[in-house]
Coordinates of C-alpha atoms in Angstrom, one line a residue:
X1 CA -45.1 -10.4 -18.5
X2 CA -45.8 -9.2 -21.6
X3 CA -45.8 -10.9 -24.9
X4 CA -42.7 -9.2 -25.6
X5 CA -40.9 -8.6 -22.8
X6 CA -39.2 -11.3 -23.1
X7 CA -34.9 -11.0 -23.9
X8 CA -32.5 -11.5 -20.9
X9 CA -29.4 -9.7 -21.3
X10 CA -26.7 -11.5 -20.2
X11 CA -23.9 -8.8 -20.0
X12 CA -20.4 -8.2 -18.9
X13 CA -17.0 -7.5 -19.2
X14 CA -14.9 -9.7 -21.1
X15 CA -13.6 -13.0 -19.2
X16 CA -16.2 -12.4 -16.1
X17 CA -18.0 -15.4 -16.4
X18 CA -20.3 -14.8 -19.1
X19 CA -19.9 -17.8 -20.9
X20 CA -19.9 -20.5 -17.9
X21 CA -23.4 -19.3 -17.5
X22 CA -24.4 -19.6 -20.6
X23 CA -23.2 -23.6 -20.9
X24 CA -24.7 -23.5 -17.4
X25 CA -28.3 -22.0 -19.2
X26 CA -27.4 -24.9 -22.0
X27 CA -27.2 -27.6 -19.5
X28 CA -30.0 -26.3 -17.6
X29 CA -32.7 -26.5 -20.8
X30 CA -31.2 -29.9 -22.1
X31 CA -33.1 -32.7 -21.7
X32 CA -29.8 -34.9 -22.6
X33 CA -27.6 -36.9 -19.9
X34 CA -24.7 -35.5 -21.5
X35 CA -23.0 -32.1 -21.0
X36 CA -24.4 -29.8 -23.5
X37 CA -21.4 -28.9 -26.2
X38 CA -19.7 -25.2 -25.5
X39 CA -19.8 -25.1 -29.8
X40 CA -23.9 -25.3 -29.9
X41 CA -24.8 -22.8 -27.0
X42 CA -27.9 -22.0 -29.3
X43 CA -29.7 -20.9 -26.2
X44 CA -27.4 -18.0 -25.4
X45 CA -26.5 -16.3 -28.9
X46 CA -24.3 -12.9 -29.2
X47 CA -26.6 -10.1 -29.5
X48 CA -24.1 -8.8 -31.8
X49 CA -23.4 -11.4 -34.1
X50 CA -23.5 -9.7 -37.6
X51 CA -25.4 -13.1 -39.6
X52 CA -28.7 -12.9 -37.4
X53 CA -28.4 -9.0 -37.9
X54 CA -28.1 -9.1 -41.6
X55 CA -30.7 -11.8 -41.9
X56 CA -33.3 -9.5 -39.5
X57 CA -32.8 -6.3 -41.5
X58 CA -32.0 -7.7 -45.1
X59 CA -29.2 -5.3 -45.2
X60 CA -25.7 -5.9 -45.7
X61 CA -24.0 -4.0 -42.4
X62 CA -20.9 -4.4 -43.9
X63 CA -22.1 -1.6 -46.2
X64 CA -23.2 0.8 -43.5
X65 CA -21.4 2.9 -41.0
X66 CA -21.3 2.1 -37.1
X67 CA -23.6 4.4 -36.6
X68 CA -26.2 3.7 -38.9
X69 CA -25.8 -0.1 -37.8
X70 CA -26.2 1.0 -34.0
X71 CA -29.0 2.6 -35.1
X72 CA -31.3 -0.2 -36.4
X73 CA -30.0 -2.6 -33.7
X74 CA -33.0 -2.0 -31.2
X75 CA -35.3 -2.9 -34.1
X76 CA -33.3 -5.9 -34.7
X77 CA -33.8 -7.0 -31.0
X78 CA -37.7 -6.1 -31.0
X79 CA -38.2 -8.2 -34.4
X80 CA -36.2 -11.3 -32.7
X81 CA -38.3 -10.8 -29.5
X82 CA -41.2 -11.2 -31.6
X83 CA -40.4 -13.7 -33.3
X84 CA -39.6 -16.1 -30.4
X85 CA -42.0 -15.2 -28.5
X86 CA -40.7 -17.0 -25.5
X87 CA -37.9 -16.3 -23.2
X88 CA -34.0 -15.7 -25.0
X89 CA -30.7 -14.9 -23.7
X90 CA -28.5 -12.6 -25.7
X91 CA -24.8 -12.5 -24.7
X92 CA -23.7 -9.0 -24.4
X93 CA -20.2 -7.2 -23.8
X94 CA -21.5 -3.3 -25.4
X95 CA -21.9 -0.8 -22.6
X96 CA -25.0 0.0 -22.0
X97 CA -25.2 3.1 -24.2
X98 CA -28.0 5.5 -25.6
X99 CA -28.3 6.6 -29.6
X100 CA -27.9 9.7 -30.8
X101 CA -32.0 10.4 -30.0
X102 CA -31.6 9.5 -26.2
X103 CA -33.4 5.9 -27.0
X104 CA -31.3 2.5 -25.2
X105 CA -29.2 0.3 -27.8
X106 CA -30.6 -2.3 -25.4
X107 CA -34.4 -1.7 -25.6
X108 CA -36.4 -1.8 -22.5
X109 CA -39.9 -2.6 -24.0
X110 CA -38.7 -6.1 -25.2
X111 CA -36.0 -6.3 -22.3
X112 CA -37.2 -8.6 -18.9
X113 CA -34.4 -8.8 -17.2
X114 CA -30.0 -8.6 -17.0
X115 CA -27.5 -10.7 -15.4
X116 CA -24.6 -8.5 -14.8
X117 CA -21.5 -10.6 -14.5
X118 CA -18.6 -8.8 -12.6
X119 CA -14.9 -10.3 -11.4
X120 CA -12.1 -8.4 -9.7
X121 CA -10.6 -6.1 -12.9
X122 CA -7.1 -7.2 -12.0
X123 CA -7.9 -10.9 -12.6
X124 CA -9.8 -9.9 -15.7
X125 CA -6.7 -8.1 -16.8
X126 CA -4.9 -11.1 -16.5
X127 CA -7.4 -13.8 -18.5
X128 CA -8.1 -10.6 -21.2
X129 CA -4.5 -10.4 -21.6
X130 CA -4.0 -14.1 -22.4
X131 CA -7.4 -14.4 -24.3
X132 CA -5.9 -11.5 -26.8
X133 CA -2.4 -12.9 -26.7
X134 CA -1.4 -10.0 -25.5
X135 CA 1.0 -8.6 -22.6
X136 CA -0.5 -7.5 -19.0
X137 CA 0.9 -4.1 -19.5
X138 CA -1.1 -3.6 -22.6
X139 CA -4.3 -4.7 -21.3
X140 CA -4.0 -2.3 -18.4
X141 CA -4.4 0.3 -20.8
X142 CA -7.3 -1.4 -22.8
X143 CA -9.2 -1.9 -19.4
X144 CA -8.6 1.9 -17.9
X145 CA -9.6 2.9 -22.0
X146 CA -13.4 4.6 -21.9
X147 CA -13.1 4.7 -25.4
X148 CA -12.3 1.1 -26.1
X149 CA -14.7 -0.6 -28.6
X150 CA -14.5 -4.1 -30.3
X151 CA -15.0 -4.9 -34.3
X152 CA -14.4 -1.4 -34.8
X153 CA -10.9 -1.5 -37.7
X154 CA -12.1 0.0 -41.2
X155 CA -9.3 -2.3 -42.8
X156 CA -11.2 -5.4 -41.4
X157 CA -14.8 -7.4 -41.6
X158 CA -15.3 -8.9 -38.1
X159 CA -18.4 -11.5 -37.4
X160 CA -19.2 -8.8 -34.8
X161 CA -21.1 -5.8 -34.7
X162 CA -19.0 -2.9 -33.5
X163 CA -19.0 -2.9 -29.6
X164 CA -18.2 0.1 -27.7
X165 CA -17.2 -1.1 -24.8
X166 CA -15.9 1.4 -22.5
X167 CA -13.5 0.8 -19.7
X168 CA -13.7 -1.7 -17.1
X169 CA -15.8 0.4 -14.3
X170 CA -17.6 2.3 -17.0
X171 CA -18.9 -0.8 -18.6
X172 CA -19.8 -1.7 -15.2
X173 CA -21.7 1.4 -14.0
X174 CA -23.4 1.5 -17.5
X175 CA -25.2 -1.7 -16.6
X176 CA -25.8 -1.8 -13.1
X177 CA -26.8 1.8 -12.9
X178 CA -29.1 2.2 -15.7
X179 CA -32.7 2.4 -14.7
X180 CA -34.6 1.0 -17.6
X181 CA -34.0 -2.9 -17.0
X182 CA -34.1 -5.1 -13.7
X183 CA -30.3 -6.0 -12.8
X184 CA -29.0 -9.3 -11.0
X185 CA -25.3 -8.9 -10.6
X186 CA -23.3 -12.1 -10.2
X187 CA -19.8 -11.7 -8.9
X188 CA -17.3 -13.8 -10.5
X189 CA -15.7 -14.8 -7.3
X190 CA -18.8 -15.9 -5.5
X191 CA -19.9 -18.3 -8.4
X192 CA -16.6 -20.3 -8.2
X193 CA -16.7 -20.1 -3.9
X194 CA -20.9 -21.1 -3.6
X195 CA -22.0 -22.1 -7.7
X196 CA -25.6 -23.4 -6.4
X197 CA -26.7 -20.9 -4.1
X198 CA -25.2 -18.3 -6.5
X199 CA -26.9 -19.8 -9.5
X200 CA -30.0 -21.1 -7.9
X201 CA -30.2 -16.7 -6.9
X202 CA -30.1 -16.2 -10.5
X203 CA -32.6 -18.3 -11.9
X204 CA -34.8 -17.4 -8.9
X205 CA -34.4 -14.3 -10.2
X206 CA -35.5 -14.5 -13.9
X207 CA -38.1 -16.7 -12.7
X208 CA -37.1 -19.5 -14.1
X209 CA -39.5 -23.2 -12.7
X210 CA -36.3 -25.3 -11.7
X211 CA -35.3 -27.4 -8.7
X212 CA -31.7 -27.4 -6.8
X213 CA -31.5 -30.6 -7.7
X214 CA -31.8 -29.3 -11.8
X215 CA -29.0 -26.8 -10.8
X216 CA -26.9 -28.9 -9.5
X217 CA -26.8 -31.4 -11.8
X218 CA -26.4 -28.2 -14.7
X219 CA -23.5 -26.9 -12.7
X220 CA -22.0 -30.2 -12.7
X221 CA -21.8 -30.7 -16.1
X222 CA -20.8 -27.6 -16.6
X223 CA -17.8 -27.3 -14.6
X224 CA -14.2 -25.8 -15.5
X225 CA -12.3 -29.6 -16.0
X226 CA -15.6 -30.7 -18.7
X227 CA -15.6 -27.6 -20.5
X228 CA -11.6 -27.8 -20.4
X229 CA -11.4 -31.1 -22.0
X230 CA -14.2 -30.4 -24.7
X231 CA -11.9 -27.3 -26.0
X232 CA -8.9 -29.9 -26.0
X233 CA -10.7 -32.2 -28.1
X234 CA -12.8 -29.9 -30.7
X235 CA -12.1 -26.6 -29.9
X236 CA -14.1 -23.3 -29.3
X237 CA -15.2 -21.4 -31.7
X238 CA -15.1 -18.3 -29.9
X239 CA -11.8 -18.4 -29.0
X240 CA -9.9 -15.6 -30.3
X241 CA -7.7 -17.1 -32.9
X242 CA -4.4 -16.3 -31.4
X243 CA -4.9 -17.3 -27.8
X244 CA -3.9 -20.7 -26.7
X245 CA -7.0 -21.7 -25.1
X246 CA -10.1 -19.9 -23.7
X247 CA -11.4 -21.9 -20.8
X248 CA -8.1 -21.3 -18.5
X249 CA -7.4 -21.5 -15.3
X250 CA -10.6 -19.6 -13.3
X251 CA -8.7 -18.7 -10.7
X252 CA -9.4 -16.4 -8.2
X253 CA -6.3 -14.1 -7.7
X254 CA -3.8 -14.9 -9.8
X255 CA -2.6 -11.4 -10.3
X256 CA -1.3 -11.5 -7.0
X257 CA 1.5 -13.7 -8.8
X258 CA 1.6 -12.4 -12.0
X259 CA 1.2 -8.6 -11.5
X260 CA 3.6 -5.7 -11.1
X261 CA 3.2 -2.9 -8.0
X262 CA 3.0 -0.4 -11.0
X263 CA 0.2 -1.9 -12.5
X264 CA -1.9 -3.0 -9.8
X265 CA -1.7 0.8 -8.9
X266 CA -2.7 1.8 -12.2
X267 CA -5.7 -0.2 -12.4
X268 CA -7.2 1.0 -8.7
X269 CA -6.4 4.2 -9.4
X270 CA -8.7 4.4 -12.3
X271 CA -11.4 2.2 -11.0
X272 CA -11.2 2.2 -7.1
X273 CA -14.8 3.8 -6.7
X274 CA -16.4 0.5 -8.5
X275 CA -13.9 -1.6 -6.8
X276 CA -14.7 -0.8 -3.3
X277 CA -18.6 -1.0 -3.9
X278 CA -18.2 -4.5 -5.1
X279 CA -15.7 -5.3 -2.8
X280 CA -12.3 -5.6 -4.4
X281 CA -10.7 -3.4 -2.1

């Protein structure tokens, strides 16, 4: 491995998992006997949280436009690769796009690996919908939307970078299809049916030096019912302000209840292609 090559993307969708690895990456590196806190997951930041951004480049990006911002972003990531030296995680929910020159927004000479995180889009509809306090008929459209981005309203100053985020199968195929970083795609519903042979895969993967027995004990102080409670008592701080809580319910088809014929329909119709492949059909 390089000197540099040394950021892990961990990327997907909104409400796929992404952040039950990450405590799972917090627990993993602690060297405490109790569960790591889901308001200090230091190891895993948000590759675009504006602060570290501003700090990197000196530059207020609330002064620039998107695309000047999307611009220096790569150099942002190769100056934070640097200066770590050692293995990060970055949280990620952009597509994987290109700049206006062809180059990634993700770049590949500091990049070693990605963990894709994908879950059936009808039970993402369902957690997105509550996590935005929104209705499920509104968040059908945001998920079959390639144009959707986050942090992108002139009126407003989010603590996020614009994020294009594409639709639900285009931010998939994006990811999984790009040829400039090593994927490992972890699907949703297999990490709640098998977590340690699903997890151990993953940090097999990266090349991580841990035992089962170091993964098991992460996963257990990681699970739904801890992370739960710790949001009850202190709350998260990446909740979305008007939700009512962030760690939910985890279920595994729940839009079977919740869901109308009509919208079920709508969402396979726009995304049976990356359904079938992953098998959600």
């Amino acid at each position: 491995m390089s000197a540099l090559k040394n950021i892990v993307w961990l990327s997907s969708y909104p409400k796929s998992g992404n952040t039950w690895f990450r405590v799972f990456l917090s627990n993993l590196f602690s060297d405490s006997d109790e569960p790591a806190s889901i308001n200090d997951l230091h190891h895993t930041p948000i590759a675009s949280s504006r602060q570290p951004f501003d700090e990197a480049t000196g530059l207020p990006s609330s002064d620039m436009t998107f695309e000047e911002v999307d611009r220096l972003r790569p150099e942002v990531y190769r100056y934070q690769a640097k200066e770590a030296g050692e293995l990060q995680f970055r949280k990620v929910h952009d597509a994987y796009t290109y700049l206006e020159d062809g180059s990634p927004l993700f770049p590949p000479d500091v990049s070693r690996a990605v963990i894709y995180f994908i879950r059936n889009p009808l039970d993402v509809l369902i957690s997105f919908a509550h996590h935005s306090a929104t209705e499920p008929s509104k968040m059908v459209e945001v998920i079959n939307d390639p144009a959707k981005a986050f942090g992108r309203s002139p009126e407003k100053l989010f603590n996020q970078l614009r994020q294009k985020l594409s639709s639900w199968s285009g931010h998939v195929k994006s990811w999984v299809d790009q040829p400039n970083i090593p994927v490992h795609v972890m699907r949703y519903e297999d990490m709640r049916r098998d977590p340690e042979k699903v997890f151990m895969d993953a940090v097999n993967f990266l090349g991580l030096d841990t035992s089962q027995e170091e993964v098991k004990e992460a996963l257990q102080k990681s699970d739904l019912s801890i992370l739960q409670e710790q949001e009850k008592k202190q709350g998260f701080k990446e909740k979305m302000i008007r939700a009512d809580k962030f760690f939910r319910k985890g279920q595994i088809g729940e839009w079977k209840e919740v869901l109308t014929n009509e919208q079920v329909e709508a969402v396979i119709k726009e995304h049976r292609e990356i359904m079938k492949r992953f098998g959600y059909l």
